[in-house]
PDB file of C-alpha atoms in Angstrom:
ATOM      1  CA  ASP E   1       0.000   0.000   0.000  1.00  0.00           C
ATOM      2  CA  ALA E   2       1.084   3.535  -0.739  1.00  0.00           C
ATOM      3  CA  GLY E   3       2.535   5.365   2.229  1.00  0.00           C
ATOM      4  CA  ILE E   4      -0.170   7.826   3.091  1.00  0.00           C
ATOM      5  CA  THR E   5      -1.395   8.514   6.585  1.00  0.00           C
ATOM      6  CA  GLN E   6      -4.195  10.723   7.797  1.00  0.00           C
ATOM      7  CA  SER E   7      -4.525  12.012  11.319  1.00  0.00           C
ATOM      8  CA  PRO E   8      -6.628  12.035  13.318  1.00  0.00           C
ATOM      9  CA  ARG E   9      -8.868   9.210  12.119  1.00  0.00           C
ATOM     10  CA  HIS E  10     -11.820  10.423  14.142  1.00  0.00           C
ATOM     11  CA  LYS E  11     -12.581  13.781  15.683  1.00  0.00           C
ATOM     12  CA  VAL E  12     -15.522  15.416  17.384  1.00  0.00           C
ATOM     13  CA  THR E  13     -15.375  19.157  17.747  1.00  0.00           C
ATOM     14  CA  GLU E  14     -17.641  22.012  18.656  1.00  0.00           C
ATOM     15  CA  THR E  15     -19.052  24.592  16.287  1.00  0.00           C
ATOM     16  CA  GLY E  16     -16.787  27.580  15.949  1.00  0.00           C
ATOM     17  CA  THR E  17     -13.544  25.870  16.900  1.00  0.00           C
ATOM     18  CA  PRO E  18     -10.599  25.562  14.520  1.00  0.00           C
ATOM     19  CA  VAL E  19      -9.671  22.094  13.305  1.00  0.00           C
ATOM     20  CA  THR E  20      -6.610  20.898  11.422  1.00  0.00           C
ATOM     21  CA  LEU E  21      -6.382  17.578   9.624  1.00  0.00           C
ATOM     22  CA  ARG E  22      -3.021  16.238   8.565  1.00  0.00           C
ATOM     23  CA  CYS E  23      -2.024  14.153   5.581  1.00  0.00           C
ATOM     24  CA  HIS E  24       1.442  12.669   5.483  1.00  0.00           C
ATOM     25  CA  GLN E  25       2.994  10.781   2.572  1.00  0.00           C
ATOM     26  CA  THR E  26       6.213   8.863   2.169  1.00  0.00           C
ATOM     27  CA  GLU E  27       5.959   8.453  -1.631  1.00  0.00           C
ATOM     28  CA  ASN E  28       7.359  11.834  -2.668  1.00  0.00           C
ATOM     29  CA  HIS E  29       4.356  12.378  -4.940  1.00  0.00           C
ATOM     30  CA  ARG E  30       3.910  15.846  -6.351  1.00  0.00           C
ATOM     31  CA  TYR E  31       0.128  16.088  -6.096  1.00  0.00           C
ATOM     32  CA  MET E  32      -1.864  15.962  -2.882  1.00  0.00           C
ATOM     33  CA  TYR E  33      -5.618  16.373  -2.548  1.00  0.00           C
ATOM     34  CA  TRP E  34      -8.236  16.859   0.123  1.00  0.00           C
ATOM     35  CA  TYR E  35     -11.722  15.515  -0.543  1.00  0.00           C
ATOM     36  CA  ARG E  36     -14.869  15.317   1.472  1.00  0.00           C
ATOM     37  CA  GLN E  37     -17.399  12.551   1.006  1.00  0.00           C
ATOM     38  CA  ASP E  38     -21.046  12.910   1.921  1.00  0.00           C
ATOM     39  CA  PRO E  39     -24.056  10.722   1.142  1.00  0.00           C
ATOM     40  CA  GLY E  40     -25.654  11.763  -2.123  1.00  0.00           C
ATOM     41  CA  HIS E  41     -22.701  13.904  -3.167  1.00  0.00           C
ATOM     42  CA  GLY E  42     -19.928  11.422  -3.739  1.00  0.00           C
ATOM     43  CA  LEU E  43     -16.383  12.723  -3.557  1.00  0.00           C
ATOM     44  CA  ARG E  44     -15.886  16.474  -3.801  1.00  0.00           C
ATOM     45  CA  LEU E  45     -12.524  18.139  -4.073  1.00  0.00           C
ATOM     46  CA  ILE E  46     -11.791  20.777  -1.440  1.00  0.00           C
ATOM     47  CA  HIS E  47      -8.237  21.850  -2.278  1.00  0.00           C
ATOM     48  CA  TYR E  48      -5.244  20.334  -3.942  1.00  0.00           C
ATOM     49  CA  SER E  49      -1.539  20.974  -4.137  1.00  0.00           C
ATOM     50  CA  TYR E  50       0.829  20.534  -7.064  1.00  0.00           C
ATOM     51  CA  GLY E  51       3.990  21.304  -5.142  1.00  0.00           C
ATOM     52  CA  VAL E  52       5.378  22.862  -1.997  1.00  0.00           C
ATOM     53  CA  LYS E  53       3.462  26.090  -1.358  1.00  0.00           C
ATOM     54  CA  ASP E  54       1.489  25.571  -4.600  1.00  0.00           C
ATOM     55  CA  THR E  55      -2.185  25.013  -3.940  1.00  0.00           C
ATOM     56  CA  ASP E  56      -5.468  25.593  -5.686  1.00  0.00           C
ATOM     57  CA  LYS E  57      -9.133  25.496  -4.837  1.00  0.00           C
ATOM     58  CA  GLY E  58     -11.468  22.665  -5.611  1.00  0.00           C
ATOM     59  CA  GLU E  59     -15.216  22.793  -5.986  1.00  0.00           C
ATOM     60  CA  VAL E  60     -16.072  23.120  -2.260  1.00  0.00           C
ATOM     61  CA  SER E  61     -13.263  25.243  -0.843  1.00  0.00           C
ATOM     62  CA  ASP E  62     -15.307  27.789   1.132  1.00  0.00           C
ATOM     63  CA  GLY E  63     -14.559  27.513   4.847  1.00  0.00           C
ATOM     64  CA  TYR E  64     -11.344  25.559   4.289  1.00  0.00           C
ATOM     65  CA  SER E  65      -7.713  26.483   3.920  1.00  0.00           C
ATOM     66  CA  VAL E  66      -4.662  24.367   3.204  1.00  0.00           C
ATOM     67  CA  SER E  67      -0.937  24.543   3.542  1.00  0.00           C
ATOM     68  CA  ARG E  68       1.935  22.542   2.167  1.00  0.00           C
ATOM     69  CA  SER E  69       5.288  23.585   3.559  1.00  0.00           C
ATOM     70  CA  LYS E  70       6.949  20.235   2.856  1.00  0.00           C
ATOM     71  CA  THR E  71       6.476  17.695   0.089  1.00  0.00           C
ATOM     72  CA  GLU E  72       5.277  15.077   2.516  1.00  0.00           C
ATOM     73  CA  ASP E  73       2.678  17.051   4.492  1.00  0.00           C
ATOM     74  CA  PHE E  74      -0.600  18.622   3.406  1.00  0.00           C
ATOM     75  CA  LEU E  75      -2.722  20.245   6.091  1.00  0.00           C
ATOM     76  CA  LEU E  76      -6.416  21.029   5.870  1.00  0.00           C
ATOM     77  CA  THR E  77      -7.744  23.652   8.278  1.00  0.00           C
ATOM     78  CA  LEU E  78     -11.297  24.503   9.135  1.00  0.00           C
ATOM     79  CA  GLU E  79     -10.912  27.984  10.571  1.00  0.00           C
ATOM     80  CA  SER E  80     -14.247  27.901  12.371  1.00  0.00           C
ATOM     81  CA  ALA E  81     -15.985  24.564  12.122  1.00  0.00           C
ATOM     82  CA  THR E  82     -19.682  24.420  11.256  1.00  0.00           C
ATOM     83  CA  SER E  83     -22.124  21.530  11.385  1.00  0.00           C
ATOM     84  CA  SER E  84     -22.207  21.460   7.572  1.00  0.00           C
ATOM     85  CA  GLN E  85     -18.567  20.415   7.651  1.00  0.00           C
ATOM     86  CA  THR E  86     -19.423  17.169   9.385  1.00  0.00           C
ATOM     87  CA  SER E  87     -18.141  14.667   6.852  1.00  0.00           C
ATOM     88  CA  VAL E  88     -15.564  12.049   6.016  1.00  0.00           C
ATOM     89  CA  TYR E  89     -12.392  13.631   4.713  1.00  0.00           C
ATOM     90  CA  PHE E  90      -9.985  11.823   2.437  1.00  0.00           C
ATOM     91  CA  CYS E  91      -6.484  12.767   1.478  1.00  0.00           C
ATOM     92  CA  ALA E  92      -5.039  11.458  -1.778  1.00  0.00           C
ATOM     93  CA  ILE E  93      -1.689  11.589  -3.541  1.00  0.00           C
ATOM     94  CA  SER E  94      -0.592  11.111  -7.119  1.00  0.00           C
ATOM     95  CA  GLY E  95       2.512  11.565  -9.178  1.00  0.00           C
ATOM     96  CA  PHE E  96       0.715  13.497 -11.889  1.00  0.00           C
ATOM     97  CA  MET E  97      -2.746  14.974 -12.001  1.00  0.00           C
ATOM     98  CA  ASN E  98      -5.365  12.407 -13.022  1.00  0.00           C
ATOM     99  CA  THR E  99      -3.024   9.480 -12.880  1.00  0.00           C
ATOM    100  CA  GLU E 100      -3.418   6.707 -10.350  1.00  0.00           C
ATOM    101  CA  ALA E 101      -4.189   8.307  -7.004  1.00  0.00           C
ATOM    102  CA  PHE E 102      -3.716   6.662  -3.633  1.00  0.00           C
ATOM    103  CA  PHE E 103      -6.124   7.491  -0.870  1.00  0.00           C
ATOM    104  CA  GLY E 104      -5.746   7.581   2.859  1.00  0.00           C
ATOM    105  CA  GLN E 105      -8.082   5.769   5.217  1.00  0.00           C
ATOM    106  CA  GLY E 106     -10.147   8.864   5.865  1.00  0.00           C
ATOM    107  CA  THR E 107     -10.942  11.091   8.817  1.00  0.00           C
ATOM    108  CA  ARG E 108     -14.446  11.124  10.207  1.00  0.00           C
ATOM    109  CA  LEU E 109     -15.131  14.623  11.504  1.00  0.00           C
ATOM    110  CA  THR E 110     -18.219  15.455  13.518  1.00  0.00           C
ATOM    111  CA  VAL E 111     -19.025  19.059  14.350  1.00  0.00           C
ATOM    112  CA  VAL E 112     -21.560  19.399  17.171  1.00  0.00           C
TER     113      VAL E 112
ATOM    114  CA  LEU G   1     -18.326  21.977 -16.203  1.00  0.00           C
ATOM    115  CA  ALA G   2     -18.044  18.343 -17.158  1.00  0.00           C
ATOM    116  CA  LYS G   3     -20.902  16.156 -15.996  1.00  0.00           C
ATOM    117  CA  THR G   4     -20.958  12.436 -15.344  1.00  0.00           C
ATOM    118  CA  THR G   5     -23.880  10.066 -14.995  1.00  0.00           C
ATOM    119  CA  GLN G   6     -23.716   6.537 -13.610  1.00  0.00           C
ATOM    120  CA  PRO G   7     -26.434   4.114 -12.514  1.00  0.00           C
ATOM    121  CA  ILE G   8     -27.017   4.424  -8.795  1.00  0.00           C
ATOM    122  CA  SER G   9     -26.987   0.697  -8.198  1.00  0.00           C
ATOM    123  CA  MET G  10     -26.601  -2.664  -9.907  1.00  0.00           C
ATOM    124  CA  ASP G  11     -27.127  -6.249  -8.864  1.00  0.00           C
ATOM    125  CA  SER G  12     -25.278  -9.297 -10.091  1.00  0.00           C
ATOM    126  CA  TYR G  13     -24.432 -12.868  -9.193  1.00  0.00           C
ATOM    127  CA  GLU G  14     -21.140 -14.548  -8.609  1.00  0.00           C
ATOM    128  CA  GLY G  15     -19.399 -15.613 -11.791  1.00  0.00           C
ATOM    129  CA  GLN G  16     -21.210 -13.150 -14.045  1.00  0.00           C
ATOM    130  CA  GLU G  17     -19.631 -10.374 -16.065  1.00  0.00           C
ATOM    131  CA  VAL G  18     -20.669  -6.908 -14.934  1.00  0.00           C
ATOM    132  CA  ASN G  19     -20.570  -3.811 -17.105  1.00  0.00           C
ATOM    133  CA  ILE G  20     -20.955  -0.374 -15.550  1.00  0.00           C
ATOM    134  CA  THR G  21     -21.325   2.568 -17.900  1.00  0.00           C
ATOM    135  CA  CYS G  22     -20.564   6.183 -17.121  1.00  0.00           C
ATOM    136  CA  SER G  23     -21.845   8.874 -19.447  1.00  0.00           C
ATOM    137  CA  HIS G  24     -19.799  12.033 -19.536  1.00  0.00           C
ATOM    138  CA  ASN G  25     -19.938  15.244 -21.522  1.00  0.00           C
ATOM    139  CA  ASN G  26     -17.709  18.282 -21.832  1.00  0.00           C
ATOM    140  CA  ILE G  27     -14.645  16.322 -20.791  1.00  0.00           C
ATOM    141  CA  ALA G  28     -11.104  17.217 -21.644  1.00  0.00           C
ATOM    142  CA  THR G  29     -10.055  15.797 -25.004  1.00  0.00           C
ATOM    143  CA  ASN G  30      -6.568  14.927 -23.847  1.00  0.00           C
ATOM    144  CA  ASP G  31      -7.220  13.536 -20.403  1.00  0.00           C
ATOM    145  CA  TYR G  32      -7.670  10.080 -18.974  1.00  0.00           C
ATOM    146  CA  ILE G  33     -10.920   8.479 -17.910  1.00  0.00           C
ATOM    147  CA  THR G  34     -10.372   6.688 -14.642  1.00  0.00           C
ATOM    148  CA  TRP G  35     -12.330   4.252 -12.508  1.00  0.00           C
ATOM    149  CA  TYR G  36     -12.065   3.663  -8.779  1.00  0.00           C
ATOM    150  CA  GLN G  37     -13.509   1.115  -6.362  1.00  0.00           C
ATOM    151  CA  GLN G  38     -14.488   1.899  -2.801  1.00  0.00           C
ATOM    152  CA  PHE G  39     -15.338  -0.413   0.069  1.00  0.00           C
ATOM    153  CA  PRO G  40     -17.136   0.828   3.196  1.00  0.00           C
ATOM    154  CA  SER G  41     -14.933   2.782   5.592  1.00  0.00           C
ATOM    155  CA  GLN G  42     -12.040   2.845   3.138  1.00  0.00           C
ATOM    156  CA  GLY G  43     -10.672   5.309   0.650  1.00  0.00           C
ATOM    157  CA  PRO G  44     -11.224   4.735  -3.068  1.00  0.00           C
ATOM    158  CA  ARG G  45      -8.803   2.437  -4.840  1.00  0.00           C
ATOM    159  CA  PHE G  46      -7.647   2.819  -8.435  1.00  0.00           C
ATOM    160  CA  ILE G  47      -8.912   0.143 -10.814  1.00  0.00           C
ATOM    161  CA  ILE G  48      -8.118   1.166 -14.364  1.00  0.00           C
ATOM    162  CA  GLN G  49      -7.527   4.168 -16.575  1.00  0.00           C
ATOM    163  CA  GLY G  50      -7.720   4.763 -20.295  1.00  0.00           C
ATOM    164  CA  TYR G  51      -7.735   7.402 -22.976  1.00  0.00           C
ATOM    165  CA  LYS G  52      -9.491   5.641 -25.843  1.00  0.00           C
ATOM    166  CA  THR G  53     -10.538   2.242 -27.226  1.00  0.00           C
ATOM    167  CA  LYS G  54      -9.908  -0.616 -24.824  1.00  0.00           C
ATOM    168  CA  VAL G  55      -7.633  -1.090 -21.870  1.00  0.00           C
ATOM    169  CA  THR G  56      -7.301  -4.300 -19.885  1.00  0.00           C
ATOM    170  CA  ASN G  57      -5.474  -5.109 -16.690  1.00  0.00           C
ATOM    171  CA  GLU G  58      -5.545  -8.025 -14.284  1.00  0.00           C
ATOM    172  CA  VAL G  59      -8.834  -6.999 -12.677  1.00  0.00           C
ATOM    173  CA  ALA G  60     -10.933  -5.177 -15.289  1.00  0.00           C
ATOM    174  CA  SER G  61     -11.351  -3.853 -18.794  1.00  0.00           C
ATOM    175  CA  LEU G  62     -12.285  -0.354 -19.828  1.00  0.00           C
ATOM    176  CA  PHE G  63     -14.037   0.425 -23.078  1.00  0.00           C
ATOM    177  CA  ILE G  64     -14.065   3.967 -24.415  1.00  0.00           C
ATOM    178  CA  PRO G  65     -15.785   4.779 -27.725  1.00  0.00           C
ATOM    179  CA  ALA G  66     -14.230   7.154 -30.208  1.00  0.00           C
ATOM    180  CA  ASP G  67     -16.458  10.066 -29.165  1.00  0.00           C
ATOM    181  CA  ARG G  68     -15.444   9.614 -25.506  1.00  0.00           C
ATOM    182  CA  LYS G  69     -18.936  10.482 -24.344  1.00  0.00           C
ATOM    183  CA  SER G  70     -19.102   7.365 -22.234  1.00  0.00           C
ATOM    184  CA  SER G  71     -16.922   4.671 -20.767  1.00  0.00           C
ATOM    185  CA  THR G  72     -17.741   1.147 -19.648  1.00  0.00           C
ATOM    186  CA  LEU G  73     -15.998  -0.668 -16.847  1.00  0.00           C
ATOM    187  CA  SER G  74     -16.164  -4.419 -17.304  1.00  0.00           C
ATOM    188  CA  LEU G  75     -15.583  -6.766 -14.386  1.00  0.00           C
ATOM    189  CA  PRO G  76     -15.226 -10.383 -15.527  1.00  0.00           C
ATOM    190  CA  ARG G  77     -16.635 -13.172 -13.350  1.00  0.00           C
ATOM    191  CA  VAL G  78     -17.427 -11.118 -10.265  1.00  0.00           C
ATOM    192  CA  SER G  79     -17.204 -12.541  -6.777  1.00  0.00           C
ATOM    193  CA  LEU G  80     -18.755 -11.486  -3.482  1.00  0.00           C
ATOM    194  CA  SER G  81     -15.647  -9.441  -2.737  1.00  0.00           C
ATOM    195  CA  ASP G  82     -16.422  -7.188  -5.718  1.00  0.00           C
ATOM    196  CA  THR G  83     -19.390  -5.755  -3.845  1.00  0.00           C
ATOM    197  CA  ALA G  84     -18.423  -2.096  -3.621  1.00  0.00           C
ATOM    198  CA  VAL G  85     -19.101   1.347  -5.040  1.00  0.00           C
ATOM    199  CA  TYR G  86     -17.517   2.136  -8.390  1.00  0.00           C
ATOM    200  CA  TYR G  87     -16.723   5.688  -9.501  1.00  0.00           C
ATOM    201  CA  CYS G  88     -15.737   7.154 -12.825  1.00  0.00           C
ATOM    202  CA  LEU G  89     -13.471  10.206 -12.901  1.00  0.00           C
ATOM    203  CA  VAL G  90     -12.942  12.580 -15.790  1.00  0.00           C
ATOM    204  CA  GLY G  91     -11.184  15.842 -16.480  1.00  0.00           C
ATOM    205  CA  ASP G  92     -13.171  18.971 -17.195  1.00  0.00           C
ATOM    206  CA  ALA G  93     -12.790  20.429 -20.690  1.00  0.00           C
ATOM    207  CA  ASN G  94     -12.766  24.020 -19.541  1.00  0.00           C
ATOM    208  CA  ASN G  95      -9.550  23.959 -17.544  1.00  0.00           C
ATOM    209  CA  ALA G  96      -5.995  23.032 -18.333  1.00  0.00           C
ATOM    210  CA  GLY G  97      -2.638  22.418 -16.742  1.00  0.00           C
ATOM    211  CA  ASN G  98      -2.448  22.658 -12.986  1.00  0.00           C
ATOM    212  CA  ASN G  99      -5.892  24.248 -12.909  1.00  0.00           C
ATOM    213  CA  ARG G 100      -7.529  21.190 -14.392  1.00  0.00           C
ATOM    214  CA  LYS G 101     -10.658  20.123 -12.597  1.00  0.00           C
ATOM    215  CA  LEU G 102     -11.334  16.462 -12.059  1.00  0.00           C
ATOM    216  CA  ILE G 103     -14.985  15.492 -11.856  1.00  0.00           C
ATOM    217  CA  TRP G 104     -16.141  12.410  -9.984  1.00  0.00           C
ATOM    218  CA  GLY G 105     -19.302  10.524 -10.739  1.00  0.00           C
ATOM    219  CA  LEU G 106     -21.675   9.839  -7.855  1.00  0.00           C
ATOM    220  CA  GLY G 107     -20.821   6.174  -7.929  1.00  0.00           C
ATOM    221  CA  THR G 108     -22.536   2.896  -8.733  1.00  0.00           C
ATOM    222  CA  SER G 109     -23.210   0.592  -5.828  1.00  0.00           C
ATOM    223  CA  LEU G 110     -22.652  -2.950  -7.069  1.00  0.00           C
ATOM    224  CA  ALA G 111     -24.099  -5.821  -5.061  1.00  0.00           C
ATOM    225  CA  VAL G 112     -22.854  -9.292  -5.942  1.00  0.00           C
ATOM    226  CA  ASN G 113     -25.114 -12.049  -4.699  1.00  0.00           C
ATOM    227  CA  PRO G 114     -24.261 -15.714  -4.098  1.00  0.00           C
TER     228      PRO G 114
END
């Protein structure tokens, strides 16, 4: 399996608090992605990165920010969590965009 | 924006061939069409990818007609362990380079019965 680790795996937080999810890879892949997955919506891209300090928005980026200061780490931050951000979050990596991507195990985030 | 359409669900029996079709329009002319498999509580897993005609690997085949307005994932002789959700993924025609947008289908839930 590709070396990709998400942390934490589960988190419950209160509305209005900041939350940071971490994605760590050991594959030295250029591209890293953050998705959220909700029933009825499938996978939706939040943000992605195509290199250190190079990021771009996906289709559901409002309320989220990302940072990539090292090749191996891609952080997703919810500045002020809302109940609508309750979801399962997946990180993915790939060598090139739209080539085989490897996904992490997911983080289940609940905002109460 | 590119749009994809897949059947919501399909049923099959062990040993049968299963074909799942994804219709897609406004996709990038020079980008791959990709399929993923997802089991409950796991991240999606890459199955196969193609640009045109037919691609085959050890687990599946992918058929893409010349107009690239659809793609069909073919799973030969399915088993119970193939019960999963299958997603198609395409690139949007209106973006390029690092700003390319990848569009996921909503997935087809395949149930394989004994």
